[in-house]
Short mmCIF file of C-alpha atoms in Angstrom, two decimals:
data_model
loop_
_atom_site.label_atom_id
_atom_site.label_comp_id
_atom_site.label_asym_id
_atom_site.label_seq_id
_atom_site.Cartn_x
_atom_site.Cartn_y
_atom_site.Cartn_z
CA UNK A 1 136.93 109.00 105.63
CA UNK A 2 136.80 107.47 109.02
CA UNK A 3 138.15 103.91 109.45
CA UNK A 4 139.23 103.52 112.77
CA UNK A 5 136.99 100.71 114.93
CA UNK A 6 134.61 101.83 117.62
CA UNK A 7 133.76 104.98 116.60
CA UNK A 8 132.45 107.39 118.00
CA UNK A 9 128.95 108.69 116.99
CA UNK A 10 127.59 112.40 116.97
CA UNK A 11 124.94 113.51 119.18
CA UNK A 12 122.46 114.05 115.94
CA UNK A 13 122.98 110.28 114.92
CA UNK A 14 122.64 109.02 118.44
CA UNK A 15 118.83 110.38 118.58
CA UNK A 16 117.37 108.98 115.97
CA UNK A 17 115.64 109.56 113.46
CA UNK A 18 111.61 108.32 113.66
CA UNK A 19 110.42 108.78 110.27
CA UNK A 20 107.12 106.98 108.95
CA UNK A 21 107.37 105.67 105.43
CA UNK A 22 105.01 104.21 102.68
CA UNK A 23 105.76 101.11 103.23
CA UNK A 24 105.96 98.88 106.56
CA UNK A 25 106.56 95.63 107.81
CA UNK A 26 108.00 93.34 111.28
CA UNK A 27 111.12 92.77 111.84
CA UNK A 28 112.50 89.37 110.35
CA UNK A 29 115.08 89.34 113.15
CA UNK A 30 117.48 86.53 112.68
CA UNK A 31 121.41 87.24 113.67
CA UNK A 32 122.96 90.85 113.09
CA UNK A 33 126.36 90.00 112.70
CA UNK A 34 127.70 91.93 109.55
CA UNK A 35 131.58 90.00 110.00
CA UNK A 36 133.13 87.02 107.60
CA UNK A 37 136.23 86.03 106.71
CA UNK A 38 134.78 83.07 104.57
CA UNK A 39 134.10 85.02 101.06
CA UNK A 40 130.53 86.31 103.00
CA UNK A 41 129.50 89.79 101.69
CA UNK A 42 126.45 90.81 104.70
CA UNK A 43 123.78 93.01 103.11
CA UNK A 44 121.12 94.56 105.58
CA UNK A 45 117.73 95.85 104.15
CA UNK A 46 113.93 96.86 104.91
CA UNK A 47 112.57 94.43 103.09
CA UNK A 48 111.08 91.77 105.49
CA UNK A 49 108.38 91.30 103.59
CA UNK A 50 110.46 89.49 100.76
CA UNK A 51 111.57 85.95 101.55
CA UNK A 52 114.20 83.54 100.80
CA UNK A 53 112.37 82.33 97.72
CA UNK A 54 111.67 85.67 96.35
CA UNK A 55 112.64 87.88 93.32
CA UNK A 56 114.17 89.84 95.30
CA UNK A 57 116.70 87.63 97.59
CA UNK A 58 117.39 85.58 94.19
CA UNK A 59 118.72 88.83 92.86
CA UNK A 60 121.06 89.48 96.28
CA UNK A 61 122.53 86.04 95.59
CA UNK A 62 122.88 86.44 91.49
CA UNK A 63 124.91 89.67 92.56
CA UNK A 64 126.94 88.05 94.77
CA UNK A 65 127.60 85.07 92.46
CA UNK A 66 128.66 87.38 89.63
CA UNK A 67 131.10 89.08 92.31
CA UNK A 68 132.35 85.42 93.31
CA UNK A 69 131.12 86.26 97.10
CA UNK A 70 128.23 84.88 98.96
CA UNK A 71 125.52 86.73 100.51
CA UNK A 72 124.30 86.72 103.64
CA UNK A 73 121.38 89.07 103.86
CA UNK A 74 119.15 90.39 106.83
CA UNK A 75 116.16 92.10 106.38
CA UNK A 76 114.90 94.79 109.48
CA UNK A 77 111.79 96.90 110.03
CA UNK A 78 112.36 100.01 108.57
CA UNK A 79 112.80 102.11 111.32
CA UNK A 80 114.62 99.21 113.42
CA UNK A 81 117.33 99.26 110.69
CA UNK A 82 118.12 102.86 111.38
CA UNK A 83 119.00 101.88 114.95
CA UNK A 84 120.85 98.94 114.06
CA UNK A 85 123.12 100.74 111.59
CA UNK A 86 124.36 102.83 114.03
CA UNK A 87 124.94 100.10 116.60
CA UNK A 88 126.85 98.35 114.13
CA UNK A 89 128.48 101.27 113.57
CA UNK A 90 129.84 102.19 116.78
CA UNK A 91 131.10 98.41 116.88
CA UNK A 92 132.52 98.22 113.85
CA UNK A 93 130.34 95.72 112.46
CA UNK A 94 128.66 97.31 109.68
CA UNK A 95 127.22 95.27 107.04
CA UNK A 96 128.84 95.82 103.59
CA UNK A 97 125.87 96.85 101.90
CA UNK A 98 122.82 98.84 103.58
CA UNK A 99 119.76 99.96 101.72
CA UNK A 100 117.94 102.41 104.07
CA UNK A 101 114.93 104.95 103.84
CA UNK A 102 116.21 108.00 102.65
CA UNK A 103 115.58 110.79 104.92
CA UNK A 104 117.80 108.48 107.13
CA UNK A 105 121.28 108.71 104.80
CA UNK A 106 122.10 112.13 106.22
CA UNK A 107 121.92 111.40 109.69
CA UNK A 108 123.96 108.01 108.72
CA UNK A 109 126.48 110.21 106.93
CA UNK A 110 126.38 112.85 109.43
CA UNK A 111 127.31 110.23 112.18
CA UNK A 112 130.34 109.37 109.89
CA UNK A 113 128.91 105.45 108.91
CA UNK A 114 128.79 105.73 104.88
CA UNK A 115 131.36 106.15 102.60
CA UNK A 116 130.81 108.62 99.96
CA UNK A 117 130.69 108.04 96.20
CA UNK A 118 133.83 109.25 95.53
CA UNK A 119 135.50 106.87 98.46
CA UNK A 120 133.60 103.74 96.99
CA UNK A 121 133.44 104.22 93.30
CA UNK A 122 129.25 104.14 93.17
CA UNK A 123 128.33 105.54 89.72
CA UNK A 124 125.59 107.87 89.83
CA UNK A 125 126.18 109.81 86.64
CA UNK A 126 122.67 108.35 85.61
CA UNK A 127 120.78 108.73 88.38
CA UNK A 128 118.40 111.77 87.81
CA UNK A 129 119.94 114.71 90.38
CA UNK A 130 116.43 115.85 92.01
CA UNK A 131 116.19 112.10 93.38
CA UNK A 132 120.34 111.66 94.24
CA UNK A 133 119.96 114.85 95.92
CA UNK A 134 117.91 112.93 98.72
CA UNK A 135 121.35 111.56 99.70
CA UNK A 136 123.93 113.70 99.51
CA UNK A 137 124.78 116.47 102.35
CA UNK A 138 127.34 119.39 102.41
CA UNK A 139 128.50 118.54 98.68
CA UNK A 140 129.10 115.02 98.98
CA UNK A 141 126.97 112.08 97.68
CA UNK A 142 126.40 109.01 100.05
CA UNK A 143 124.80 105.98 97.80
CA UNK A 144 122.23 105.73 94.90
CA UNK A 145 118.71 105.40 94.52
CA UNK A 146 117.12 102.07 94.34
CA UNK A 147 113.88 103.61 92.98
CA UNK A 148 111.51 106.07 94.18
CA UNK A 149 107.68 106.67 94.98
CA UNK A 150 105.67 109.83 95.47
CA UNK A 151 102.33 111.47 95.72
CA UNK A 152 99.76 112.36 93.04
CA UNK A 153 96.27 112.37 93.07
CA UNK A 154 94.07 109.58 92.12
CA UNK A 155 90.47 110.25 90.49
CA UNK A 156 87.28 108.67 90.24
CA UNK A 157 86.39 108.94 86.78
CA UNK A 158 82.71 108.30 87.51
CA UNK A 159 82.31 110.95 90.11
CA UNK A 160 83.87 113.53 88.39
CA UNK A 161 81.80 112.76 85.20
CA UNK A 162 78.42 112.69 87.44
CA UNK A 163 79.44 116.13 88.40
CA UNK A 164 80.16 117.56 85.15
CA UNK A 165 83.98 117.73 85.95
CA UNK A 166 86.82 117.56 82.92
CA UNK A 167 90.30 116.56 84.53
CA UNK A 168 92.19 117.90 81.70
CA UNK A 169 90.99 121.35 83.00
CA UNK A 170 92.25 120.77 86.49
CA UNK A 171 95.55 122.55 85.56
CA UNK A 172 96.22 124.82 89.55
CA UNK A 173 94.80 125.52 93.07
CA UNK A 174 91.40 127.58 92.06
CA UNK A 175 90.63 124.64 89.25
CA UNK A 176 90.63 122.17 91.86
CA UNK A 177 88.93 123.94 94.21
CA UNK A 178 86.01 124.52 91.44
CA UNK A 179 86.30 120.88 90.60
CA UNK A 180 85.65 119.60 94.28
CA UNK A 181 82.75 122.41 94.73
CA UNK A 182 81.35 120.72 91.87
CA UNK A 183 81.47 117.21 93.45
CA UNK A 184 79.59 118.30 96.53
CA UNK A 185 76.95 119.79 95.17
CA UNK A 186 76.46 116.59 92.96
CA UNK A 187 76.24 114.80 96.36
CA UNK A 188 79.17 113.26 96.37
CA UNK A 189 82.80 113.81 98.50
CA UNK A 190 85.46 115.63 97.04
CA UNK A 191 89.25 115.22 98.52
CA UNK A 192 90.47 113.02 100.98
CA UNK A 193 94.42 112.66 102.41
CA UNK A 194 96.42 111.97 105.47
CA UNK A 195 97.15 115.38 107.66
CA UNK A 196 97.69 113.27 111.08
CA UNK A 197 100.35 114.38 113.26
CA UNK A 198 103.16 112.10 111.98
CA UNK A 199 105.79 112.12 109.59
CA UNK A 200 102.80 111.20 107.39
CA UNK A 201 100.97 114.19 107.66
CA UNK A 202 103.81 116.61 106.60
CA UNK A 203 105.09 113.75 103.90
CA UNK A 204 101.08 115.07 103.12
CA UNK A 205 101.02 118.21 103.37
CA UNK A 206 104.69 118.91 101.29
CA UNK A 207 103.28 119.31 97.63
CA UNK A 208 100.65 121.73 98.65
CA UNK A 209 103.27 123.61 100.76
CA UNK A 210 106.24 123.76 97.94
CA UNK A 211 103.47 123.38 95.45
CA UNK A 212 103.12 127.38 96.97
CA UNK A 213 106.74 127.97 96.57
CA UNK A 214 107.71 128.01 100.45
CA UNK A 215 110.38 126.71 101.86
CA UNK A 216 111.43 124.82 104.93
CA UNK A 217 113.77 126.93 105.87
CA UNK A 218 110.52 129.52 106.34
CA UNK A 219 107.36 127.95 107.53
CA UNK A 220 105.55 130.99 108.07
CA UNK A 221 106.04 132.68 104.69
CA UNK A 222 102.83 134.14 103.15
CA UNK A 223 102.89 131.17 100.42
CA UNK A 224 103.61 128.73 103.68
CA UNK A 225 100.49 130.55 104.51
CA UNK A 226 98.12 130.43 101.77
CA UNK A 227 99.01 126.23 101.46
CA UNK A 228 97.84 125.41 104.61
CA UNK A 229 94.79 128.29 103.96
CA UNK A 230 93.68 125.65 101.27
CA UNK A 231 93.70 123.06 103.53
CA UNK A 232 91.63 124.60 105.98
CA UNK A 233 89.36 126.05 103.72
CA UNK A 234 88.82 122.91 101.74
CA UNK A 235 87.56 121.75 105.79
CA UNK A 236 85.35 124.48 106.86
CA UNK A 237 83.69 124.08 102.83
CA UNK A 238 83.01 120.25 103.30
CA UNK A 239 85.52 119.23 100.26
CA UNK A 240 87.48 117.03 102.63
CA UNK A 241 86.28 115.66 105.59
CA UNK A 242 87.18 116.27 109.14
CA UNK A 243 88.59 112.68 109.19
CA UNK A 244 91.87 113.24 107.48
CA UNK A 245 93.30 115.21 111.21
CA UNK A 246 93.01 111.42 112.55
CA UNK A 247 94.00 109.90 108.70
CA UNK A 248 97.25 107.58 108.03
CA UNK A 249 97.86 107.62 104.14
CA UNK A 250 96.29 103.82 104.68
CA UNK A 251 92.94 104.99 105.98
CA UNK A 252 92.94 108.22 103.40
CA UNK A 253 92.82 105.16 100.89
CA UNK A 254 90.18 103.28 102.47
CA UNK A 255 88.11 106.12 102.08
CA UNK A 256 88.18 106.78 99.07
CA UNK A 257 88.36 103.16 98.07
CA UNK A 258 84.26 103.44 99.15
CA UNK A 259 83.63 104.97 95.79
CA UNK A 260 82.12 107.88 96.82
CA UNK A 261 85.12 110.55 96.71
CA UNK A 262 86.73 112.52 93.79
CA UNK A 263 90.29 112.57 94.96
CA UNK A 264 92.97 111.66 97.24
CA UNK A 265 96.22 112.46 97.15
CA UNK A 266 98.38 108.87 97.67
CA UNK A 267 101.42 107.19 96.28
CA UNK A 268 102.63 104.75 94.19
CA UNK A 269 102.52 101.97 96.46
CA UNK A 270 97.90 101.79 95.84
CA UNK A 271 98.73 100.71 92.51
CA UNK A 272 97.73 97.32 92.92
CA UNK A 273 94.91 98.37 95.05
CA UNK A 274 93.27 101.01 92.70
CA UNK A 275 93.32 97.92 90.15
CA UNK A 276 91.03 96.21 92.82
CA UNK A 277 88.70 98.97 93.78
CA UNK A 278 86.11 98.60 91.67
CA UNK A 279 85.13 101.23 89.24
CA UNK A 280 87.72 103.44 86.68
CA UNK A 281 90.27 105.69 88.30
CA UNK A 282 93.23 107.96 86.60
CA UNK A 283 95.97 109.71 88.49
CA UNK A 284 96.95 113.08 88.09
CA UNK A 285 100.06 114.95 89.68
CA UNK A 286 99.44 117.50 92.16
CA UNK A 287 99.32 120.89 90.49
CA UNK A 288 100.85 123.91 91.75
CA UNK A 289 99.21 126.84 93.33
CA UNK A 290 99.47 128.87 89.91
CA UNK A 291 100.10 125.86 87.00
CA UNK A 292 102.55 123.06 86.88
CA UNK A 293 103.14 120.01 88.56
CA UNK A 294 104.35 120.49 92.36
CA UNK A 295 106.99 118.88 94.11
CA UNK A 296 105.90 116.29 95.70
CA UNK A 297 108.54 114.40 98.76
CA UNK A 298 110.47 111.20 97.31
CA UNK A 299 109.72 107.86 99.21
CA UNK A 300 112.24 105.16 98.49
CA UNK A 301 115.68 103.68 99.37
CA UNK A 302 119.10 104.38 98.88
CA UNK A 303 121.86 101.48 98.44
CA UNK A 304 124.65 102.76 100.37
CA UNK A 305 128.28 101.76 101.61
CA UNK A 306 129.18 101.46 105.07
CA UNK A 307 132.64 102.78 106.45
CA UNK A 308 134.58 99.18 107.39
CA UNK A 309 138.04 99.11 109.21
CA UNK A 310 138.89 96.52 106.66
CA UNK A 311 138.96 98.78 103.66
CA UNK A 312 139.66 96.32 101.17
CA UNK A 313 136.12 95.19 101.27
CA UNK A 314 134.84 98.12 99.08
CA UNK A 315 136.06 97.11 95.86
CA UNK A 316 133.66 93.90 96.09
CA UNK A 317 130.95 96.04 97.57
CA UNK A 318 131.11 98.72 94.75
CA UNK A 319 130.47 95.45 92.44
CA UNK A 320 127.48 94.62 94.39
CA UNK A 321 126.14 98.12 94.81
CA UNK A 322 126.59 98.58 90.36
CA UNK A 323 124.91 94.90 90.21
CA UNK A 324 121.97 95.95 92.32
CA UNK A 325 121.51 99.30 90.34
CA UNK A 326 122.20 98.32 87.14
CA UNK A 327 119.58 99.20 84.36
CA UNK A 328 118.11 95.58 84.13
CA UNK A 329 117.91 94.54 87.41
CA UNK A 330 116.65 98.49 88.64
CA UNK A 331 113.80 97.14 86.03
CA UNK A 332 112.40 94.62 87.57
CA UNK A 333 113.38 95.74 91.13
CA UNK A 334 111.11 98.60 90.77
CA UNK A 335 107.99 96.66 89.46
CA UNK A 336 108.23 94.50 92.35
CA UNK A 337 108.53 97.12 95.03
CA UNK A 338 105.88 99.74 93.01
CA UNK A 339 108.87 101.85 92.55
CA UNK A 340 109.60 104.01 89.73
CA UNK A 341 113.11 103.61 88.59
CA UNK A 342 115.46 106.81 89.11
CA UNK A 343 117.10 106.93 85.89
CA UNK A 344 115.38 107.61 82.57
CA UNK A 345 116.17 104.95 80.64
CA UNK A 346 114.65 102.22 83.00
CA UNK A 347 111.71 104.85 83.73
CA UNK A 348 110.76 105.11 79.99
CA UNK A 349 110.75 101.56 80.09
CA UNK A 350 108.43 101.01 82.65
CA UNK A 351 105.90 103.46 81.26
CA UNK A 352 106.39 101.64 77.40
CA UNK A 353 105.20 99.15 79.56
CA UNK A 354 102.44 100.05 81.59
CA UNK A 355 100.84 103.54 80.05
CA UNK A 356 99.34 103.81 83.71
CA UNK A 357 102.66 104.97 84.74
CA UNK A 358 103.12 108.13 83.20
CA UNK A 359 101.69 110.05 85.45
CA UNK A 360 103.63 108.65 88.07
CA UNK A 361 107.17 109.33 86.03
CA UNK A 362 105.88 112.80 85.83
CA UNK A 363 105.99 112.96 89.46
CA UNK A 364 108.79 111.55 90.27
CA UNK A 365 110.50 114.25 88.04
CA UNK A 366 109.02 116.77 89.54
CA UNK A 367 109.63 115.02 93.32
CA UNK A 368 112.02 116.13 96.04
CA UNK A 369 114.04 114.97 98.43
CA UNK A 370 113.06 115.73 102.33
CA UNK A 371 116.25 116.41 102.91
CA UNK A 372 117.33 118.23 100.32
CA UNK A 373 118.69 121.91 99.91
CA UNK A 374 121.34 120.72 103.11
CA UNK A 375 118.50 120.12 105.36
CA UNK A 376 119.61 116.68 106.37
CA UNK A 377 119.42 116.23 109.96
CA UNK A 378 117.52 119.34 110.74
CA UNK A 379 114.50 118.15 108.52
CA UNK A 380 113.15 115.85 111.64
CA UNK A 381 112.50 118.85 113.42
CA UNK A 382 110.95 120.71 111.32
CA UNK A 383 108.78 118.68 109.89
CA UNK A 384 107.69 117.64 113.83
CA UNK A 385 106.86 121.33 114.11
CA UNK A 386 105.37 121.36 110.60
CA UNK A 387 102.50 118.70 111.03
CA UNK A 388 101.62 120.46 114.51
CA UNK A 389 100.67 123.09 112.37
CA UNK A 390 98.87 121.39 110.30
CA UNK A 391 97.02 119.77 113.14
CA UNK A 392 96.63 123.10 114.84
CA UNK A 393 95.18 124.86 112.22
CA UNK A 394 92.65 122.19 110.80
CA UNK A 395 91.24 121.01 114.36
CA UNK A 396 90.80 125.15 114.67
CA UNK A 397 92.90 125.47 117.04
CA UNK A 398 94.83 128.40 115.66
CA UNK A 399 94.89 130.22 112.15
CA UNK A 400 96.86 129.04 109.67
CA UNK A 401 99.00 131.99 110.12
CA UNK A 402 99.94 131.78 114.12
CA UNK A 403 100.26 128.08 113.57
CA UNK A 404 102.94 128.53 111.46
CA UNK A 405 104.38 130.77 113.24
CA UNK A 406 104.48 128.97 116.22
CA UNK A 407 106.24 126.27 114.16
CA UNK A 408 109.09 128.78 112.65
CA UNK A 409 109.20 129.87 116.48
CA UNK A 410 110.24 126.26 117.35
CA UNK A 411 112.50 125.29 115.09
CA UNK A 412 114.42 128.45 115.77
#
């Protein structure tokens, strides 16, 4: 573990990572200084959105309390806190605590800013591994999961019954497909989702493409292939509509917020709009090309540990890290921030609470890290070259098949 001041960062950390997320907000700004020597414990987050009076912030400060500190907390746009981590970094003026997106702990770790578990004493024996996995790169684990969202697809219950659809037999790829051929010829729309060329659009496009068992490491495998085939052909059919090559996951939801489509694939975070929309909806997890639930990417934040040259500040930051994570507080952390929690315990307790949430908890096991498999820094690129294929292929610009093989091409 590095501890000497001023570090130096590596050329992967110093471009940084742009990825879009489920959730955004402005910048809160306010002073970046992460140094005290007055019993101050700094932690940085991406939660502008919450202020000093909320649920949240109360919860920073009964942490600190119970680890006799206090807490001075700044909260950062998402992507802004990537760049300010590693700023703070390179001056040795990390913050004590930082909860970041993420895709973004490997480049973090990669640039040599977070401490691993094993330096700082985080325990993650609870944590399920398919979400930890998110942050840990070349063996080593680098923070725990605050929660985690994902994709499924929500249903109008009165379309589908208009068109004679049962959900229970949506159960792969063809049953789907049946399901939304049925929906248009009842005169109504069938799928809707985000494919624009963002992080967005492969965050999209993931479940369908390891939903065909393909990997990243392989774009233009035949399942690779056939994913982006159903895609296409759900286009040139009429099941989705030529809108989603323009769609963020926000407008996707609009749409079918109108009433008039089947599905669309969206995360946790329309909860609370779904409740408003106006007629009865269910979720279902996205199925696999052949049966099962696919994977579908993890969305969420991981509380992690910043290297400090003052190592003796770890022991009071592991107690804040355990307070922050602990099984109560995870409980009521994740029903404000539409999160389901990472361990089992506090996830069967959300769903004993709200039946709604099954479906999601059956995602979320199912879910995978972006990063995952060792990817870590190397994921931005691909997935850059991944949702040019997408684009490519559903504006008709190429075939499915030389599109993704002009994205393996690239990332070689």
């Amino acid at each position: 573990m590095n501890t000497t001041s001023g570090r130096r960062l590596t050329a992967a950390a110093l471009t940084v990572v742009a990825l879009a997320t489920a959730t955004t907000a402005c910048s809160s700004g306010g002073s970046t200084s992460a140094k005290s020597d007055d019993g101050t414990y700094t932690v940085w987050d991406p939660y502008p959105q919450f202020a000093k009076d909320s649920a949240w912030v109360k919860l920073l400060d009964g942490c600190g309390s119970k680890a006799g500190v206090k807490i001075k907390r700044t909260a950062f746009d998402t992507s802004d806190l990537t760049n300010k981590a590693l700023l703070a970094a390179q001056q040795d003026n990390s913050p004590d605590v930082l909860i970041v997106d993420n895709p973004v702990v490997s480049t973090l770790a990669e640039a040599g800013v977070l401490t691993t578990t094993d330096d700082n004493k985080v325990d993650t024996s609870k944590v399920e591994p398919n979400l930890l996995a998110a942050g840990q790169s070349d063996g080593k684990t680098y923070g725990t999961p605050i929660g985690a969202n994902t994709l499924a697809l929500y249903y109008n219950k009165d379309v589908l019954k208009a068109a004679g659809v049962d959900i229970a037999a949506i159960k792969d790829w063809p049953s789907l497909t049946a399901a939304l051929d049925k929906v248009k010829k009842a005169g109504k729309k069938g799928i809707t989702f985000s494919a624009i060329g963002t992080e967005e659009g492969s965050f999209q496009f993931l479940p369908w493409f390891w939903g065909s068992g393909a990997k990243l490491t392989r774009l233009d495998s035949q399942q690779g292939v056939s994913a982006l085939s159903l895609w296409t052909g759900w286009l040139k059919k009429g099941y989705a509509p030529n809108s989603v090559i323009n769609n963020t996951q926000t407008t996707s939801w609009q749409e079918f917020a109108s009433g008039d489509y089947a599905f669309a694939e969206n995360g946790t975070w329309q909860l609370a709009n779904a409740e408003k929309a106006g007629f009865d909806y269910g979720v279902l997890p996205i199925p696999g090309a052949s049966g099962g639930n696919a994977a579908a990417p993890t969305g969420g934040e991981f509380v992690t540990v910043p290297v400090q040259g003052d190592t003796g500040r770890y022991a009071t930051a592991q107690k804040l890290v355990s307070c922050l994570t602990s099984a109560d507080n995870l409980y009521n952390t994740d029903t404000t921030l539409s999160y389901v929690a990472p361990t089992s315990v506090v996830r069967d307790k959300q769903v004993a609470a709200d039946a709604k949430l099954k479906p999601w908890a059956e995602a979320v096991t199912s879910a995978r890290g972006r990063t995952s498999g060792d990817l870590g820094t190397k994921y931005p690129k691909i997935s850059e070259q991944l949702w040019k294929a997408v684009q490519s292929a559903l504006s008709g610009a190429k075939s499915p098949q030389d599109a993704l093989a002009t994205a393996q091409s690239a990332v070689k």
